[in-house]
mmCIF file of C-alpha atoms in Angstrom:
data_model
loop_
_atom_site.group_PDB
_atom_site.id
_atom_site.type_symbol
_atom_site.label_atom_id
_atom_site.label_comp_id
_atom_site.label_asym_id
_atom_site.label_seq_id
_atom_site.Cartn_x
_atom_site.Cartn_y
_atom_site.Cartn_z
ATOM 1 C CA MET A 3 10.744 12.425 9.018
ATOM 2 C CA PRO A 4 8.470 15.224 10.352
ATOM 3 C CA TRP A 5 5.781 16.373 7.922
ATOM 4 C CA PRO A 6 3.632 19.490 8.379
ATOM 5 C CA ARG A 7 0.023 18.816 9.275
ATOM 6 C CA ASP A 8 -1.890 17.976 6.104
ATOM 7 C CA ASP A 9 -4.987 20.125 6.631
ATOM 8 C CA ALA A 10 -6.330 19.370 3.138
ATOM 9 C CA LYS A 11 -6.591 15.724 4.103
ATOM 10 C CA LEU A 12 -7.975 16.265 7.603
ATOM 11 C CA ASP A 13 -10.532 18.845 6.437
ATOM 12 C CA ARG A 14 -11.798 16.337 3.857
ATOM 13 C CA VAL A 15 -12.309 13.740 6.590
ATOM 14 C CA ARG A 16 -14.127 16.202 8.841
ATOM 15 C CA ALA A 17 -16.423 17.279 5.999
ATOM 16 C CA ALA A 18 -17.325 13.628 5.441
ATOM 17 C CA MET A 19 -17.953 13.211 9.177
ATOM 18 C CA ALA A 20 -20.321 16.171 9.146
ATOM 19 C CA LYS A 21 -22.215 14.681 6.222
ATOM 20 C CA ALA A 22 -22.500 11.364 8.092
ATOM 21 C CA ASP A 23 -23.441 13.154 11.339
ATOM 22 C CA LEU A 24 -20.517 11.662 13.263
ATOM 23 C CA ASP A 25 -18.982 13.389 16.283
ATOM 24 C CA ALA A 26 -15.760 11.369 16.261
ATOM 25 C CA LEU A 27 -13.898 8.533 14.582
ATOM 26 C CA VAL A 28 -12.245 5.875 16.731
ATOM 27 C CA VAL A 29 -9.602 3.989 14.744
ATOM 28 C CA ARG A 30 -6.964 1.337 15.478
ATOM 29 C CA ALA A 31 -5.747 0.152 12.061
ATOM 30 C CA PRO A 32 -2.116 1.361 11.740
ATOM 31 C CA ASP A 33 -2.757 2.901 8.312
ATOM 32 C CA ASN A 34 -5.748 4.900 9.617
ATOM 33 C CA VAL A 35 -3.780 5.997 12.695
ATOM 34 C CA LEU A 36 -1.058 7.194 10.324
ATOM 35 C CA TYR A 37 -3.572 8.841 8.000
ATOM 36 C CA LEU A 38 -5.188 10.893 10.766
ATOM 37 C CA THR A 39 -2.161 11.734 12.952
ATOM 38 C CA ASN A 40 1.029 11.028 10.942
ATOM 39 C CA PHE A 41 2.088 8.574 13.663
ATOM 40 C CA TRP A 42 3.229 5.099 12.571
ATOM 41 C CA GLY A 43 3.371 2.883 15.642
ATOM 42 C CA MET A 44 5.773 0.084 16.485
ATOM 43 C CA LYS A 45 3.474 -2.667 17.755
ATOM 44 C CA GLY A 46 -0.008 -1.867 16.473
ATOM 45 C CA TYR A 47 -1.570 -1.255 19.897
ATOM 46 C CA ASP A 48 -2.163 2.405 19.038
ATOM 47 C CA ALA A 49 -5.524 4.139 18.649
ATOM 48 C CA VAL A 50 -6.858 7.559 17.703
ATOM 49 C CA VAL A 51 -9.973 9.427 18.713
ATOM 50 C CA PHE A 52 -10.468 11.924 15.905
ATOM 51 C CA PRO A 53 -13.250 14.449 16.692
ATOM 52 C CA ARG A 54 -15.121 16.503 14.147
ATOM 53 C CA GLU A 55 -14.143 19.544 16.179
ATOM 54 C CA GLY A 56 -11.111 19.894 18.403
ATOM 55 C CA GLU A 57 -7.809 18.128 18.929
ATOM 56 C CA PRO A 58 -7.402 14.413 18.136
ATOM 57 C CA THR A 59 -6.173 12.087 20.853
ATOM 58 C CA LEU A 60 -3.411 9.574 20.108
ATOM 59 C CA ILE A 61 -3.027 6.562 22.413
ATOM 60 C CA THR A 62 0.311 4.749 22.171
ATOM 61 C CA LEU A 63 3.059 2.919 24.039
ATOM 62 C CA ARG A 64 5.119 4.885 26.556
ATOM 63 C CA THR A 65 8.248 3.687 24.752
ATOM 64 C CA SER A 66 6.998 5.550 21.646
ATOM 65 C CA GLU A 67 6.912 8.934 23.372
ATOM 66 C CA ALA A 68 9.879 10.311 21.415
ATOM 67 C CA ASP A 69 8.465 9.041 18.099
ATOM 68 C CA ALA A 70 5.103 10.661 18.827
ATOM 69 C CA ALA A 71 6.738 13.957 19.762
ATOM 70 C CA ALA A 72 8.717 13.940 16.518
ATOM 71 C CA SER A 73 5.967 12.986 14.074
ATOM 72 C CA ALA A 74 2.412 13.189 15.444
ATOM 73 C CA TRP A 75 0.178 16.073 14.416
ATOM 74 C CA THR A 76 -1.602 16.184 17.779
ATOM 75 C CA SER A 77 -0.349 17.366 21.164
ATOM 76 C CA ASP A 78 -2.901 15.232 23.022
ATOM 77 C CA VAL A 79 -0.960 11.967 23.357
ATOM 78 C CA ARG A 80 -1.759 9.451 26.102
ATOM 79 C CA PHE A 81 0.596 6.631 27.003
ATOM 80 C CA PHE A 82 0.335 3.132 28.437
ATOM 81 C CA ASP A 83 2.882 0.440 29.227
ATOM 82 C CA LEU A 84 3.411 -2.662 27.118
ATOM 83 C CA TYR A 85 3.955 -4.522 30.405
ATOM 84 C CA ASP A 86 2.214 -3.362 33.580
ATOM 85 C CA SER A 87 3.205 -5.101 36.825
ATOM 86 C CA GLY A 88 -0.224 -4.431 38.306
ATOM 87 C CA ASP A 89 -2.295 -5.325 35.236
ATOM 88 C CA PRO A 90 -2.053 -8.850 33.761
ATOM 89 C CA ARG A 91 -4.286 -8.033 30.808
ATOM 90 C CA PRO A 92 -2.848 -7.806 27.271
ATOM 91 C CA PRO A 93 -1.785 -4.297 26.214
ATOM 92 C CA GLY A 94 -4.760 -3.904 23.871
ATOM 93 C CA ALA A 95 -7.012 -3.793 26.929
ATOM 94 C CA ARG A 96 -5.119 -0.761 28.210
ATOM 95 C CA THR A 97 -5.471 0.845 24.777
ATOM 96 C CA LEU A 98 -9.220 0.358 25.054
ATOM 97 C CA ASP A 99 -9.398 1.898 28.541
ATOM 98 C CA LEU A 100 -7.663 5.078 27.395
ATOM 99 C CA THR A 101 -9.650 5.232 24.160
ATOM 100 C CA LEU A 102 -12.969 4.941 25.995
ATOM 101 C CA GLU A 103 -11.916 7.785 28.284
ATOM 102 C CA ALA A 104 -10.910 9.982 25.337
ATOM 103 C CA ALA A 105 -14.152 9.243 23.460
ATOM 104 C CA ARG A 106 -16.654 9.403 26.321
ATOM 105 C CA GLU A 107 -17.943 12.896 25.454
ATOM 106 C CA HIS A 108 -18.797 11.945 21.870
ATOM 107 C CA GLU A 109 -22.247 10.525 21.156
ATOM 108 C CA ARG A 110 -22.084 9.609 17.457
ATOM 109 C CA VAL A 111 -18.943 7.519 16.975
ATOM 110 C CA GLY A 112 -17.629 5.863 13.816
ATOM 111 C CA LEU A 113 -15.647 2.616 14.142
ATOM 112 C CA GLU A 114 -13.786 0.458 11.595
ATOM 113 C CA LEU A 115 -16.563 -2.154 11.509
ATOM 114 C CA THR A 116 -15.934 -3.563 8.025
ATOM 115 C CA LEU A 117 -12.178 -3.288 7.775
ATOM 116 C CA GLY A 118 -11.082 -6.034 5.374
ATOM 117 C CA THR A 119 -7.325 -5.459 5.401
ATOM 118 C CA GLN A 120 -4.918 -3.106 7.118
ATOM 119 C CA ALA A 121 -1.316 -2.075 6.725
ATOM 120 C CA SER A 122 1.106 -3.290 9.366
ATOM 121 C CA ASP A 123 2.888 -1.458 12.129
ATOM 122 C CA ARG A 124 6.633 -0.813 11.869
ATOM 123 C CA MET A 125 7.523 -4.295 13.093
ATOM 124 C CA VAL A 126 5.539 -5.806 10.190
ATOM 125 C CA GLY A 127 5.831 -9.466 11.193
ATOM 126 C CA GLU A 128 3.181 -9.759 13.922
ATOM 127 C CA PRO A 129 0.122 -7.640 13.150
ATOM 128 C CA THR A 130 -2.341 -6.941 15.931
ATOM 129 C CA THR A 131 -6.036 -7.694 15.554
ATOM 130 C CA PHE A 132 -9.226 -6.302 17.024
ATOM 131 C CA THR A 133 -10.849 -8.113 19.947
ATOM 132 C CA LYS A 134 -14.562 -8.491 20.648
ATOM 133 C CA ALA A 135 -14.216 -6.112 23.588
ATOM 134 C CA TRP A 136 -13.177 -3.336 21.210
ATOM 135 C CA PHE A 137 -16.378 -3.599 19.180
ATOM 136 C CA ASP A 138 -18.604 -4.196 22.216
ATOM 137 C CA ALA A 139 -17.341 -0.947 23.771
ATOM 138 C CA TRP A 140 -19.325 1.103 21.212
ATOM 139 C CA PRO A 141 -22.496 -0.937 20.541
ATOM 140 C CA GLU A 142 -24.177 1.912 18.674
ATOM 141 C CA ALA A 143 -21.171 2.825 16.517
ATOM 142 C CA ALA A 144 -21.560 3.613 12.835
ATOM 143 C CA ASP A 145 -19.225 2.067 10.271
ATOM 144 C CA ALA A 146 -16.442 4.553 9.519
ATOM 145 C CA THR A 147 -14.659 2.379 6.960
ATOM 146 C CA PRO A 148 -16.608 3.545 3.863
ATOM 147 C CA LEU A 149 -16.081 7.181 4.883
ATOM 148 C CA LEU A 150 -12.334 6.672 5.293
ATOM 149 C CA ASN A 151 -12.112 4.704 2.039
ATOM 150 C CA VAL A 152 -13.627 7.586 0.089
ATOM 151 C CA ALA A 153 -11.452 10.193 1.799
ATOM 152 C CA ARG A 154 -8.271 8.168 1.330
ATOM 153 C CA ALA A 155 -8.905 7.422 -2.355
ATOM 154 C CA VAL A 156 -8.010 10.983 -3.396
ATOM 155 C CA LYS A 157 -4.500 11.988 -2.382
ATOM 156 C CA THR A 158 -3.319 15.394 -1.248
ATOM 157 C CA ASP A 159 -0.143 17.001 -2.580
ATOM 158 C CA GLN A 160 1.728 15.879 0.535
ATOM 159 C CA GLU A 161 0.580 12.278 0.140
ATOM 160 C CA VAL A 162 1.702 12.214 -3.489
ATOM 161 C CA GLU A 163 5.081 13.604 -2.451
ATOM 162 C CA ARG A 164 5.432 10.823 0.118
ATOM 163 C CA MET A 165 4.503 8.208 -2.462
ATOM 164 C CA ARG A 166 7.094 9.619 -4.853
ATOM 165 C CA ILE A 167 9.695 8.865 -2.181
ATOM 166 C CA ALA A 168 8.585 5.223 -1.968
ATOM 167 C CA ASN A 169 8.624 4.996 -5.760
ATOM 168 C CA ALA A 170 12.143 6.440 -5.922
ATOM 169 C CA ILE A 171 13.434 3.932 -3.351
ATOM 170 C CA ALA A 172 11.882 1.040 -5.300
ATOM 171 C CA ALA A 173 13.410 2.260 -8.564
ATOM 172 C CA ALA A 174 16.873 2.653 -7.021
ATOM 173 C CA ALA A 175 16.689 -0.900 -5.677
ATOM 174 C CA MET A 176 15.706 -2.165 -9.141
ATOM 175 C CA GLU A 177 18.718 -0.367 -10.640
ATOM 176 C CA HIS A 178 20.844 -2.188 -8.071
ATOM 177 C CA ALA A 179 19.244 -5.514 -8.996
ATOM 178 C CA LYS A 180 19.787 -4.736 -12.675
ATOM 179 C CA GLN A 181 23.534 -4.469 -12.053
ATOM 180 C CA GLU A 182 23.791 -7.601 -9.921
ATOM 181 C CA LEU A 183 21.362 -10.113 -11.447
ATOM 182 C CA HIS A 184 23.006 -12.969 -13.331
ATOM 183 C CA PRO A 185 22.048 -16.417 -14.650
ATOM 184 C CA GLY A 186 22.191 -19.116 -12.002
ATOM 185 C CA MET A 187 21.505 -16.740 -9.106
ATOM 186 C CA ARG A 188 18.641 -18.114 -7.028
ATOM 187 C CA GLU A 189 15.284 -16.326 -6.990
ATOM 188 C CA SER A 190 15.615 -15.943 -3.218
ATOM 189 C CA GLU A 191 19.050 -14.341 -3.627
ATOM 190 C CA ALA A 192 17.638 -11.876 -6.174
ATOM 191 C CA ALA A 193 14.828 -11.011 -3.753
ATOM 192 C CA ALA A 194 17.298 -10.509 -0.913
ATOM 193 C CA LEU A 195 19.540 -8.130 -2.857
ATOM 194 C CA TRP A 196 16.533 -5.978 -3.802
ATOM 195 C CA GLN A 197 15.095 -5.962 -0.268
ATOM 196 C CA GLY A 198 18.481 -5.282 1.270
ATOM 197 C CA HIS A 199 18.948 -2.202 -0.903
ATOM 198 C CA VAL A 200 15.506 -0.854 0.008
ATOM 199 C CA HIS A 201 16.083 -1.159 3.739
ATOM 200 C CA GLY A 202 19.800 -0.416 3.763
ATOM 201 C CA GLN A 203 19.871 2.536 1.365
ATOM 202 C CA GLY A 204 16.289 3.800 1.550
ATOM 203 C CA THR A 205 16.511 4.299 5.305
ATOM 204 C CA THR A 206 19.607 6.495 4.888
ATOM 205 C CA ARG A 207 17.722 9.146 2.901
ATOM 206 C CA ASP A 208 17.331 12.520 4.582
ATOM 207 C CA ASP A 209 13.577 12.445 3.945
ATOM 208 C CA VAL A 210 12.957 8.938 5.369
ATOM 209 C CA ASP A 211 13.089 7.484 8.884
ATOM 210 C CA LEU A 212 12.338 3.865 7.936
ATOM 211 C CA ALA A 213 12.086 2.168 4.538
ATOM 212 C CA LEU A 214 10.921 -1.433 4.299
ATOM 213 C CA GLY A 215 10.579 -3.578 1.212
ATOM 214 C CA PHE A 216 8.850 -6.814 0.299
ATOM 215 C CA THR A 217 9.180 -8.769 -2.906
ATOM 216 C CA LEU A 218 8.178 -11.970 -4.645
ATOM 217 C CA VAL A 219 10.646 -13.064 -7.321
ATOM 218 C CA TRP A 220 10.075 -15.681 -10.029
ATOM 219 C CA SER A 221 12.169 -16.463 -13.081
ATOM 220 C CA GLY A 222 11.116 -17.961 -16.415
ATOM 221 C CA PRO A 223 8.892 -21.010 -15.827
ATOM 222 C CA GLY A 224 8.605 -19.996 -12.163
ATOM 223 C CA ILE A 225 6.454 -16.992 -13.135
ATOM 224 C CA ARG A 226 2.942 -17.715 -11.907
ATOM 225 C CA THR A 227 0.145 -15.819 -10.182
ATOM 226 C CA PHE A 228 1.284 -15.044 -6.641
ATOM 227 C CA THR A 229 3.229 -18.028 -5.368
ATOM 228 C CA ALA A 230 6.127 -17.895 -2.927
ATOM 229 C CA THR A 231 9.656 -16.981 -3.945
ATOM 230 C CA GLY A 232 11.686 -20.182 -4.289
ATOM 231 C CA ASP A 233 15.233 -21.333 -4.982
ATOM 232 C CA ARG A 234 14.855 -21.712 -8.744
ATOM 233 C CA PRO A 235 17.772 -20.338 -10.798
ATOM 234 C CA VAL A 236 17.546 -17.082 -12.702
ATOM 235 C CA GLN A 237 17.125 -17.859 -16.398
ATOM 236 C CA GLU A 238 19.483 -16.267 -18.903
ATOM 237 C CA HIS A 239 17.066 -15.732 -21.793
ATOM 238 C CA GLU A 240 13.768 -15.339 -19.913
ATOM 239 C CA PRO A 241 12.438 -12.594 -17.647
ATOM 240 C CA THR A 242 12.899 -12.601 -13.894
ATOM 241 C CA LEU A 243 9.824 -10.945 -12.417
ATOM 242 C CA PHE A 244 10.024 -8.772 -9.276
ATOM 243 C CA GLU A 245 6.681 -8.146 -7.552
ATOM 244 C CA ILE A 246 7.751 -5.322 -5.222
ATOM 245 C CA TRP A 247 6.373 -3.101 -2.487
ATOM 246 C CA VAL A 248 8.153 -0.296 -0.645
ATOM 247 C CA CYS A 249 6.828 1.324 2.514
ATOM 248 C CA ALA A 250 8.536 4.617 3.402
ATOM 249 C CA ASP A 251 7.325 5.929 6.763
ATOM 250 C CA GLY A 252 3.901 4.408 6.183
ATOM 251 C CA TYR A 253 3.314 5.363 2.530
ATOM 252 C CA TRP A 254 3.563 2.677 -0.129
ATOM 253 C CA CYS A 255 4.237 1.897 -3.759
ATOM 254 C CA ASP A 256 3.388 -1.333 -5.607
ATOM 255 C CA HIS A 257 5.196 -2.358 -8.818
ATOM 256 C CA THR A 258 6.013 -5.361 -10.957
ATOM 257 C CA LYS A 259 9.315 -5.070 -12.820
ATOM 258 C CA ASN A 260 11.116 -7.531 -15.086
ATOM 259 C CA LEU A 261 14.821 -8.100 -15.764
ATOM 260 C CA CYS A 262 16.520 -10.377 -18.293
ATOM 261 C CA PRO A 263 20.295 -11.026 -18.145
ATOM 262 C CA GLY A 264 20.539 -12.289 -21.715
ATOM 263 C CA GLU A 265 18.964 -12.151 -25.161
ATOM 264 C CA LEU A 266 15.210 -12.567 -24.729
ATOM 265 C CA ARG A 267 13.637 -15.648 -26.257
ATOM 266 C CA PRO A 268 11.313 -14.822 -29.211
ATOM 267 C CA GLU A 269 8.142 -16.064 -27.501
ATOM 268 C CA TYR A 270 8.807 -13.722 -24.568
ATOM 269 C CA ALA A 271 9.550 -10.808 -26.879
ATOM 270 C CA GLU A 272 6.163 -11.397 -28.519
ATOM 271 C CA LEU A 273 4.408 -11.697 -25.147
ATOM 272 C CA GLU A 274 6.025 -8.476 -23.965
ATOM 273 C CA GLU A 275 4.796 -6.605 -27.040
ATOM 274 C CA GLN A 276 1.265 -7.951 -26.565
ATOM 275 C CA LEU A 277 1.025 -7.202 -22.869
ATOM 276 C CA VAL A 278 2.577 -3.739 -23.089
ATOM 277 C CA SER A 279 0.003 -2.810 -25.735
ATOM 278 C CA VAL A 280 -2.778 -3.635 -23.239
ATOM 279 C CA TYR A 281 -0.913 -1.861 -20.439
ATOM 280 C CA GLU A 282 -0.519 1.337 -22.447
ATOM 281 C CA ARG A 283 -4.193 1.271 -23.386
ATOM 282 C CA LEU A 284 -5.115 0.911 -19.694
ATOM 283 C CA ILE A 285 -2.846 3.788 -18.698
ATOM 284 C CA ASP A 286 -4.381 6.066 -21.306
ATOM 285 C CA LEU A 287 -7.836 5.390 -19.832
ATOM 286 C CA CYS A 288 -6.765 6.574 -16.375
ATOM 287 C CA ARG A 289 -8.458 9.949 -16.536
ATOM 288 C CA PRO A 290 -11.040 11.723 -14.362
ATOM 289 C CA GLY A 291 -14.548 10.399 -15.003
ATOM 290 C CA GLN A 292 -13.428 7.013 -16.366
ATOM 291 C CA SER A 293 -15.691 4.170 -15.236
ATOM 292 C CA LEU A 294 -13.808 1.622 -13.136
ATOM 293 C CA ALA A 295 -16.031 -1.155 -14.471
ATOM 294 C CA ASP A 296 -15.292 -0.196 -18.072
ATOM 295 C CA LEU A 297 -11.567 0.014 -17.297
ATOM 296 C CA ASP A 298 -11.532 -3.590 -16.108
ATOM 297 C CA GLN A 299 -13.786 -4.865 -18.881
ATOM 298 C CA THR A 300 -11.793 -3.154 -21.641
ATOM 299 C CA ALA A 301 -8.497 -4.626 -20.493
ATOM 300 C CA ARG A 302 -9.851 -8.148 -20.083
ATOM 301 C CA GLU A 303 -11.456 -8.058 -23.520
ATOM 302 C CA ALA A 304 -8.145 -6.915 -25.009
ATOM 303 C CA ILE A 305 -6.265 -9.752 -23.298
ATOM 304 C CA ALA A 306 -8.866 -12.265 -24.446
ATOM 305 C CA ALA A 307 -8.464 -11.002 -28.021
ATOM 306 C CA LEU A 308 -4.771 -11.886 -27.780
ATOM 307 C CA GLY A 309 -5.761 -15.501 -27.134
ATOM 308 C CA TYR A 310 -5.782 -15.476 -23.328
ATOM 309 C CA PRO A 311 -9.449 -15.471 -22.227
ATOM 310 C CA GLY A 312 -10.117 -15.303 -18.494
ATOM 311 C CA GLN A 313 -6.800 -13.663 -17.680
ATOM 312 C CA PRO A 314 -5.457 -12.448 -15.415
ATOM 313 C CA SER A 315 -6.875 -14.092 -12.288
ATOM 314 C CA HIS A 316 -5.981 -11.029 -10.191
ATOM 315 C CA PRO A 317 -7.273 -7.423 -10.251
ATOM 316 C CA LEU A 318 -5.969 -5.151 -13.003
ATOM 317 C CA CYS A 319 -6.173 -1.888 -11.096
ATOM 318 C CA HIS A 320 -6.306 -0.766 -7.465
ATOM 319 C CA GLY A 321 -5.528 2.226 -5.313
ATOM 320 C CA VAL A 322 -2.239 2.731 -3.463
ATOM 321 C CA GLY A 323 -1.431 5.027 -0.542
ATOM 322 C CA ALA A 324 -1.262 4.275 3.167
ATOM 323 C CA ARG A 325 -1.649 0.629 2.115
ATOM 324 C CA ALA A 326 -0.175 -1.201 -0.839
ATOM 325 C CA HIS A 327 -3.720 -2.232 -1.838
ATOM 326 C CA GLU A 328 -6.641 0.055 -1.055
ATOM 327 C CA PRO A 329 -9.772 1.372 -2.775
ATOM 328 C CA PRO A 330 -10.671 2.100 -5.467
ATOM 329 C CA TYR A 331 -10.682 -1.261 -7.233
ATOM 330 C CA ALA A 332 -11.543 -1.758 -10.886
ATOM 331 C CA HIS A 333 -14.033 -4.588 -11.387
ATOM 332 C CA GLN A 334 -16.456 -5.169 -14.213
ATOM 333 C CA ALA A 335 -19.228 -5.946 -11.711
ATOM 334 C CA GLY A 336 -18.403 -2.906 -9.570
ATOM 335 C CA VAL A 337 -19.210 0.791 -9.608
ATOM 336 C CA GLY A 338 -17.403 4.102 -9.313
ATOM 337 C CA GLU A 339 -15.183 6.230 -11.477
ATOM 338 C CA LEU A 340 -11.730 7.739 -11.404
ATOM 339 C CA ALA A 341 -11.136 11.185 -9.932
ATOM 340 C CA GLU A 342 -8.254 13.615 -10.112
ATOM 341 C CA GLY A 343 -5.784 12.928 -7.326
ATOM 342 C CA MET A 344 -6.220 9.163 -7.185
ATOM 343 C CA VAL A 345 -3.081 7.017 -7.380
ATOM 344 C CA LEU A 346 -3.530 3.660 -9.084
ATOM 345 C CA ALA A 347 -1.472 0.530 -9.531
ATOM 346 C CA ILE A 348 -2.069 -0.720 -13.079
ATOM 347 C CA GLU A 349 -1.061 -4.398 -13.413
ATOM 348 C CA PRO A 350 -2.208 -6.512 -16.378
ATOM 349 C CA GLY A 351 -0.732 -9.987 -16.626
ATOM 350 C CA ILE A 352 -0.718 -13.001 -18.930
ATOM 351 C CA TYR A 353 0.341 -16.404 -17.621
ATOM 352 C CA TRP A 354 1.071 -19.573 -19.555
ATOM 353 C CA GLU A 355 -0.308 -22.922 -18.520
ATOM 354 C CA GLY A 356 2.398 -24.885 -16.725
ATOM 355 C CA GLY A 357 4.463 -21.827 -15.803
ATOM 356 C CA GLY A 358 5.924 -18.739 -17.371
ATOM 357 C CA GLY A 359 4.302 -15.502 -18.457
ATOM 358 C CA LEU A 360 4.549 -11.820 -17.699
ATOM 359 C CA ARG A 361 3.073 -9.018 -15.605
ATOM 360 C CA VAL A 362 3.856 -5.292 -15.759
ATOM 361 C CA GLU A 363 2.879 -2.763 -13.109
ATOM 362 C CA ASP A 364 3.532 0.779 -12.005
ATOM 363 C CA ASN A 365 1.763 3.539 -10.074
ATOM 364 C CA PHE A 366 -0.004 6.398 -11.822
ATOM 365 C CA LEU A 367 -1.371 9.680 -10.528
ATOM 366 C CA VAL A 368 -4.668 10.671 -12.152
ATOM 367 C CA THR A 369 -4.469 14.308 -13.261
ATOM 368 C CA ALA A 370 -6.694 16.595 -15.331
ATOM 369 C CA SER A 371 -4.213 16.362 -18.209
ATOM 370 C CA GLY A 372 -3.727 12.599 -18.046
ATOM 371 C CA PRO A 373 -1.980 9.908 -15.993
ATOM 372 C CA GLU A 374 1.491 10.533 -14.544
ATOM 373 C CA LYS A 375 3.850 7.600 -13.974
ATOM 374 C CA LEU A 376 5.448 7.834 -10.531
ATOM 375 C CA SER A 377 8.401 5.455 -10.966
ATOM 376 C CA SER A 378 11.485 6.185 -13.044
ATOM 377 C CA PHE A 379 12.221 2.500 -13.670
ATOM 378 C CA PRO A 380 11.147 1.301 -17.138
ATOM 379 C CA ASP A 381 8.212 -0.983 -17.807
ATOM 380 C CA GLY A 382 8.325 -4.148 -19.880
ATOM 381 C CA ILE A 383 11.376 -6.413 -19.790
ATOM 382 C CA VAL A 384 14.617 -4.581 -19.008
ATOM 383 C CA ARG A 385 17.847 -6.124 -20.284
ATOM 384 C CA CYS A 386 20.624 -6.316 -17.721
ATOM 385 C CA GLY A 387 24.010 -7.861 -17.029
#
């Protein structure tokens, strides 16, 4: 899906580069390559030299030439072969050669020195990593990661539009799961029907080239904090929890949705009421100027007051965009505040000892008039069947 060059985003990055006195950024993380050029590579061997002035240079596989021509925002694209009969080195070494050549005129270079996580390339299953040679090539490089984190935290109109697409695909797949889920179905089968709809139907949209989904599914006593999907049966009178991500052409959403194919047990109805009250309070706080530390502290105090001190064991709020998890993060020991244009995943959870519990999550755009929910699928526990 071709998108017009997002000058609002690129101008923000260049202004930050000027403030940091950087002549160019040199990036290899697939999400940063996407962010700066709109190109989402196949194998993760891509790189970008993004100058403060002038045309960026994209380095990618020769087999990606058509993809680059269709989507990249730069005309300066340099190609290398995945396999070179005269060069036994791994392909990343050829990426480095071309990147050094493209960056040689720039003195003050920023590199992803403290990159903690990165989104995957299109193939997803085998992410590439940085080698020592990559970092040694620019011994005087500044760390560009904080600069990119700040720039990426506030979304442009185009980025929000792209995230709405991912949200819509996730919601449609949940509607499909709502129609098909039934007691006795295995958790893995429920996960497969959701993921199959994301990839099979999401990719057919006119505004999407490739939609990929990932989910963890747990039912009833299988609900815990981030364990693998298993083969436990879907429970009739207890929630089945879908922890779901959709990536549509490199932009993500991150939700937790719950379905129940029967009459909900009273203890779960009570838990739902308690957790949704905390969730709604958190959402209401998502306004420009809100302290991230206070956001986290307020929610955890509210959960503790319900009789669940120390919960949840995972973050309650994080950014979403070109990764499913990216800054900002809400933490009571952290700093920072919300700004208009941020998109946040809000995800409080309460888990019972021995198994069972509940989490709710959706994505919210911070606006001057209040938070805007990006998914059409309901929160809480949705009855189905």
